């Protein structure tokens, strides 16, 4: 049976793979579309998909909920892909000023981890802010209207709103979090070691292809109409991103563990989890 690869709009690597002729064609694969990366665990558990790509947070939430997560691959860090922004004329100058603020985000995504990491650096907790669940487009509108005071934003609307002078960056991802894309599955989906090796190789080769053809990638993303974003913005994002894909390593698992510990401290995991020995070679055994 074909490998069913889940594709949602916030994973640009897989979104491009679906639209790029012959991408990942060394795999016996089919693409399955869905709207929201946070639905990945549910779709994996139901057998609707066999592999997905999300931020770092959904697999941790899935494992804390008792699912048998298997880590497959990871992107290079993406320090420019996210940040906490405020309206251009907002009075907030530091993260500490956000105590009690309403902050728009996709809760349960890497947004939650970035927010937790940033605010705990000034002695705050997630309990000290009001999280408002909104889509990226709605978040930008809410920020402009004053319905929220801050927004955990990501590409492409982050780049576009900054360039247009609509928002001001209060805290970039930078070195706060690795902000990788994580490609993962569940053990029950049966991805054995050889399959994982092939998947990593195919994803890595396609990443190199994207990096070598930014104009083609920008055209495809603009045509996909994923957001109200122009081709020029997409091209800047593509050129600025490191498209390398690597196998899961103990170092990346350690990053995941650090995130799990952070979310547990803030009360956002239903139970603590331990990920020792979960790199690709061991998790697929």
Coordinates of C-alpha atoms in Angstrom, one line a residue:
X1 CA 0.0 0.0 0.0
X2 CA 1.2 3.5 -0.8
X3 CA 2.7 5.7 2.0
X4 CA 0.0 8.2 2.8
X5 CA 1.7 11.6 3.4
X6 CA -0.4 14.2 5.2
X7 CA -0.2 17.7 3.7
X8 CA -1.5 20.8 5.4
X9 CA -0.9 24.5 4.5
X10 CA 1.6 25.3 7.3
X11 CA 4.1 22.7 6.2
X12 CA 5.6 24.3 3.1
X13 CA 8.0 21.4 2.4
X14 CA 5.2 18.9 1.9
X15 CA 2.9 21.5 0.3
X16 CA 5.5 22.0 -2.4
X17 CA 6.1 18.2 -2.7
X18 CA 2.4 17.7 -3.6
X19 CA 2.5 20.3 -6.3
X20 CA 6.1 19.7 -7.7
X21 CA 6.1 17.2 -10.5
X22 CA 8.1 14.0 -9.6
X23 CA 8.8 15.2 -6.0
X24 CA 9.4 12.2 -3.6
X25 CA 8.8 9.9 -6.6
X26 CA 11.3 7.4 -5.3
X27 CA 8.7 6.6 -2.7
X28 CA 5.4 4.7 -3.3
X29 CA 3.4 7.6 -2.0
X30 CA 0.1 9.4 -2.1
X31 CA -0.7 12.8 -0.6
X32 CA -3.7 13.3 1.8
X33 CA -4.8 16.9 2.3
X34 CA -6.1 18.3 5.6
X35 CA -6.4 21.8 6.9
X36 CA -4.7 21.9 10.3
X37 CA -1.4 20.5 11.5
X38 CA -2.7 20.0 15.0
X39 CA -5.0 17.3 13.6
X40 CA -2.1 15.2 12.6
X41 CA -2.1 12.9 15.6
X42 CA -5.8 12.1 15.2
X43 CA -5.3 11.3 11.5
X44 CA -2.3 9.1 12.2
X45 CA -4.2 7.2 14.9
X46 CA -7.1 6.7 12.6
X47 CA -4.9 5.3 9.8
X48 CA -5.9 8.2 7.4
X49 CA -2.2 9.1 7.0
X50 CA 1.1 7.4 7.7
X51 CA 3.5 10.3 7.9
X52 CA 3.1 14.0 8.6
X53 CA 5.2 17.2 9.0
X54 CA 4.5 19.7 11.8
X55 CA 6.2 21.9 14.2
X56 CA 7.9 20.4 17.2
X57 CA 5.0 20.6 19.6
X58 CA 2.3 18.3 18.1
X59 CA 4.3 15.1 18.5
X60 CA 5.0 15.9 22.1
X61 CA 1.3 16.5 22.8
X62 CA 0.5 13.2 21.0
X63 CA 3.0 11.3 23.1
X64 CA 1.7 12.9 26.3
X65 CA -1.7 11.7 25.3
X66 CA -0.5 8.1 25.1
X67 CA 0.2 7.7 21.4
X68 CA 3.2 5.7 20.1
X69 CA 5.1 8.5 18.4
X70 CA 8.0 7.7 16.0
X71 CA 10.3 10.4 14.9
X72 CA 11.4 10.2 11.3
X73 CA 13.3 13.4 10.3
X74 CA 13.7 17.1 11.0
X75 CA 14.4 20.2 9.1
X76 CA 17.3 22.5 9.9
X77 CA 16.5 25.2 12.5
X78 CA 14.3 28.0 11.2
X79 CA 15.0 31.0 13.4
X80 CA 13.3 33.5 11.2
X81 CA 10.1 31.6 10.7
X82 CA 8.3 32.9 13.8
X83 CA 8.2 35.7 16.3
X84 CA 6.0 37.6 18.8
X85 CA 4.7 40.9 17.3
X86 CA 2.7 43.8 18.4
X87 CA 0.9 46.6 16.4
X88 CA 3.4 49.2 15.0
X89 CA 2.1 51.9 17.4
X90 CA 1.6 49.6 20.5
X91 CA 3.0 50.9 23.8
X92 CA 4.6 47.5 24.6
X93 CA 8.4 47.7 24.5
X94 CA 9.5 44.5 26.3
X95 CA 8.1 41.0 26.8
X96 CA 7.5 41.9 30.5
X97 CA 5.0 44.5 29.3
X98 CA 2.8 41.6 28.1
X99 CA 1.7 40.5 31.6
X100 CA -2.1 40.2 31.4
X101 CA -2.1 40.8 27.6
X102 CA -4.3 39.0 25.1
X103 CA -2.0 37.1 22.7
X104 CA -3.3 35.5 19.5
X105 CA -1.8 32.2 18.4
X106 CA -2.4 28.7 17.2
X107 CA -2.3 27.0 20.6
X108 CA -0.7 23.6 20.7
X109 CA 1.7 24.4 17.9
X110 CA 5.2 25.7 18.1
X111 CA 3.5 29.1 18.9
X112 CA 2.9 27.8 22.5
X113 CA 6.5 26.7 23.0
X114 CA 7.9 30.0 21.7
X115 CA 5.5 32.0 23.9
X116 CA 6.4 29.9 26.9
X117 CA 10.2 30.2 26.3
X118 CA 10.1 33.9 25.8
X119 CA 7.9 34.9 28.7
X120 CA 9.6 32.6 31.2
X121 CA 12.8 34.5 30.4
X122 CA 11.3 37.5 32.2
X123 CA 9.8 35.5 35.0
X124 CA 6.3 35.1 33.6
X125 CA 4.3 32.0 33.0
X126 CA 1.7 31.1 30.4
X127 CA -0.8 31.7 33.2
X128 CA 0.2 35.3 33.2
X129 CA -1.1 36.0 29.7
X130 CA -4.5 35.4 28.0
X131 CA -4.1 33.0 25.0
X132 CA -6.6 33.7 22.2
X133 CA -7.0 30.9 19.6
X134 CA -7.1 32.5 16.1
X135 CA -5.9 31.7 12.6
X136 CA -3.0 33.7 11.3
X137 CA -5.2 35.9 9.1
X138 CA -7.7 36.5 11.9
X139 CA -4.8 37.2 14.3
X140 CA -3.5 40.0 12.1
X141 CA -6.9 41.6 11.9
X142 CA -7.4 41.2 15.7
X143 CA -4.1 42.9 16.3
X144 CA -5.0 45.8 14.0
X145 CA -8.4 46.3 15.7
X146 CA -7.0 46.1 19.2
X147 CA -8.9 42.8 20.0
X148 CA -5.5 41.4 21.0
X149 CA -2.3 43.1 22.2
X150 CA 0.2 40.7 20.7
X151 CA 0.4 37.9 18.1
X152 CA 2.6 34.8 17.8
X153 CA 3.2 35.0 14.1
X154 CA 4.9 32.9 11.5
X155 CA 5.8 33.0 7.8
X156 CA 4.4 34.1 5.4
X157 CA 2.2 36.7 7.2
X158 CA 4.9 37.5 9.7
X159 CA 7.2 38.7 6.9
X160 CA 4.4 40.5 5.0
X161 CA 3.1 42.3 8.0
X162 CA 6.6 43.5 9.0
X163 CA 7.4 44.6 5.5
X164 CA 4.2 46.5 5.3
X165 CA 4.8 48.4 8.5
X166 CA 1.7 46.9 10.2
X167 CA 3.5 45.1 13.0
X168 CA 6.7 45.4 15.1
X169 CA 8.8 42.5 16.2
X170 CA 8.9 42.2 20.0
X171 CA 10.7 38.9 20.2
X172 CA 12.0 36.8 17.3
X173 CA 12.4 33.1 17.4
X174 CA 16.1 33.6 17.0
X175 CA 17.9 31.3 19.3
X176 CA 15.0 31.0 21.7
X177 CA 13.8 27.8 20.1
X178 CA 15.1 25.7 17.2
X179 CA 11.8 25.9 15.4
X180 CA 12.3 22.9 13.2
X181 CA 9.8 21.1 11.1
X182 CA 9.4 17.5 12.5
X183 CA 8.4 14.6 10.3
X184 CA 6.8 11.9 12.4
X185 CA 4.5 8.9 12.5
X186 CA 3.1 6.4 15.0
X187 CA 4.6 3.0 15.6
X188 CA 1.3 1.4 14.6
X189 CA 1.7 2.8 11.1
X190 CA 4.5 0.3 10.6
X191 CA 7.4 2.5 9.2
X192 CA 10.3 0.1 9.6
X193 CA 14.0 1.2 9.5
X194 CA 14.5 0.8 5.8
X195 CA 11.3 2.8 5.0
X196 CA 12.4 5.6 7.3
X197 CA 15.8 5.8 5.6
X198 CA 14.1 6.1 2.2
X199 CA 11.8 8.8 3.5
X200 CA 14.6 10.8 5.0
X201 CA 16.6 10.6 1.7
X202 CA 13.6 11.6 -0.4
X203 CA 12.7 14.6 1.8
X204 CA 16.4 15.7 1.9
X205 CA 16.8 15.5 -1.9
X206 CA 13.6 17.5 -2.4
X207 CA 14.8 20.1 0.0
X208 CA 17.9 20.5 -2.1
X209 CA 15.7 20.9 -5.2
X210 CA 13.6 23.6 -3.5
X211 CA 16.7 25.5 -2.5
X212 CA 18.1 25.4 -6.1
X213 CA 14.8 26.6 -7.7
X214 CA 13.4 29.4 -5.6
X215 CA 11.5 31.0 -8.5
X216 CA 9.7 27.8 -9.2
X217 CA 8.8 27.2 -5.6
X218 CA 7.5 30.8 -5.2
X219 CA 5.3 30.4 -8.3
X220 CA 3.8 27.2 -6.9
X221 CA 3.1 28.7 -3.5
X222 CA 1.6 31.8 -5.0
X223 CA -0.6 29.7 -7.2
X224 CA -1.7 27.6 -4.3
X225 CA -3.2 30.7 -2.7
X226 CA -2.4 29.5 0.8
X227 CA -2.6 33.0 2.2
X228 CA -3.0 36.5 0.8
X229 CA 0.7 36.6 0.1
X230 CA 2.5 37.8 -3.1
X231 CA 5.1 35.8 -5.0
X232 CA 7.9 38.2 -4.0
X233 CA 7.3 37.5 -0.3
X234 CA 7.3 33.8 -0.9
X235 CA 10.5 34.1 -2.8
X236 CA 12.2 36.0 0.0
X237 CA 11.0 33.3 2.5
X238 CA 12.3 30.5 0.3
X239 CA 15.7 32.1 -0.2
X240 CA 16.1 32.8 3.5
X241 CA 15.2 29.3 4.7
X242 CA 17.6 26.4 5.2
X243 CA 15.9 23.6 3.3
X244 CA 18.1 20.8 4.6
X245 CA 16.3 17.7 6.1
X246 CA 18.3 15.4 8.4
X247 CA 17.6 12.1 10.2
X248 CA 16.5 12.4 13.8
X249 CA 19.6 12.5 16.1
X250 CA 20.0 12.3 19.9
X251 CA 20.7 16.0 19.8
X252 CA 17.4 16.8 18.2
X253 CA 15.6 14.4 20.6
X254 CA 17.3 16.4 23.4
X255 CA 15.7 19.6 21.9
X256 CA 12.3 17.8 22.0
X257 CA 12.9 16.8 25.6
X258 CA 13.7 20.4 26.5
X259 CA 10.5 21.5 24.9
X260 CA 8.5 18.8 26.7
X261 CA 10.0 19.9 30.0
X262 CA 9.1 23.5 29.3
X263 CA 5.5 22.7 28.4
X264 CA 5.2 20.6 31.5
X265 CA 6.5 23.4 33.7
X266 CA 3.8 25.6 32.3
X267 CA 1.1 23.0 32.7
X268 CA 0.5 22.3 29.0
X269 CA 1.3 18.6 29.0
X270 CA -1.2 16.2 30.5
X271 CA 1.7 14.2 31.9
X272 CA 5.5 14.4 31.8
X273 CA 7.3 12.4 29.1
X274 CA 10.8 11.0 28.6
X275 CA 12.2 10.8 25.1
X276 CA 15.7 9.3 25.7
X277 CA 16.9 7.0 22.9
X278 CA 14.2 8.1 20.4
X279 CA 16.3 9.0 17.4
X280 CA 15.4 7.5 14.0
X281 CA 17.5 4.4 14.2
X282 CA 16.2 3.3 17.6
X283 CA 12.6 4.5 17.3
X284 CA 12.1 2.5 14.1
X285 CA 13.4 -0.7 15.6

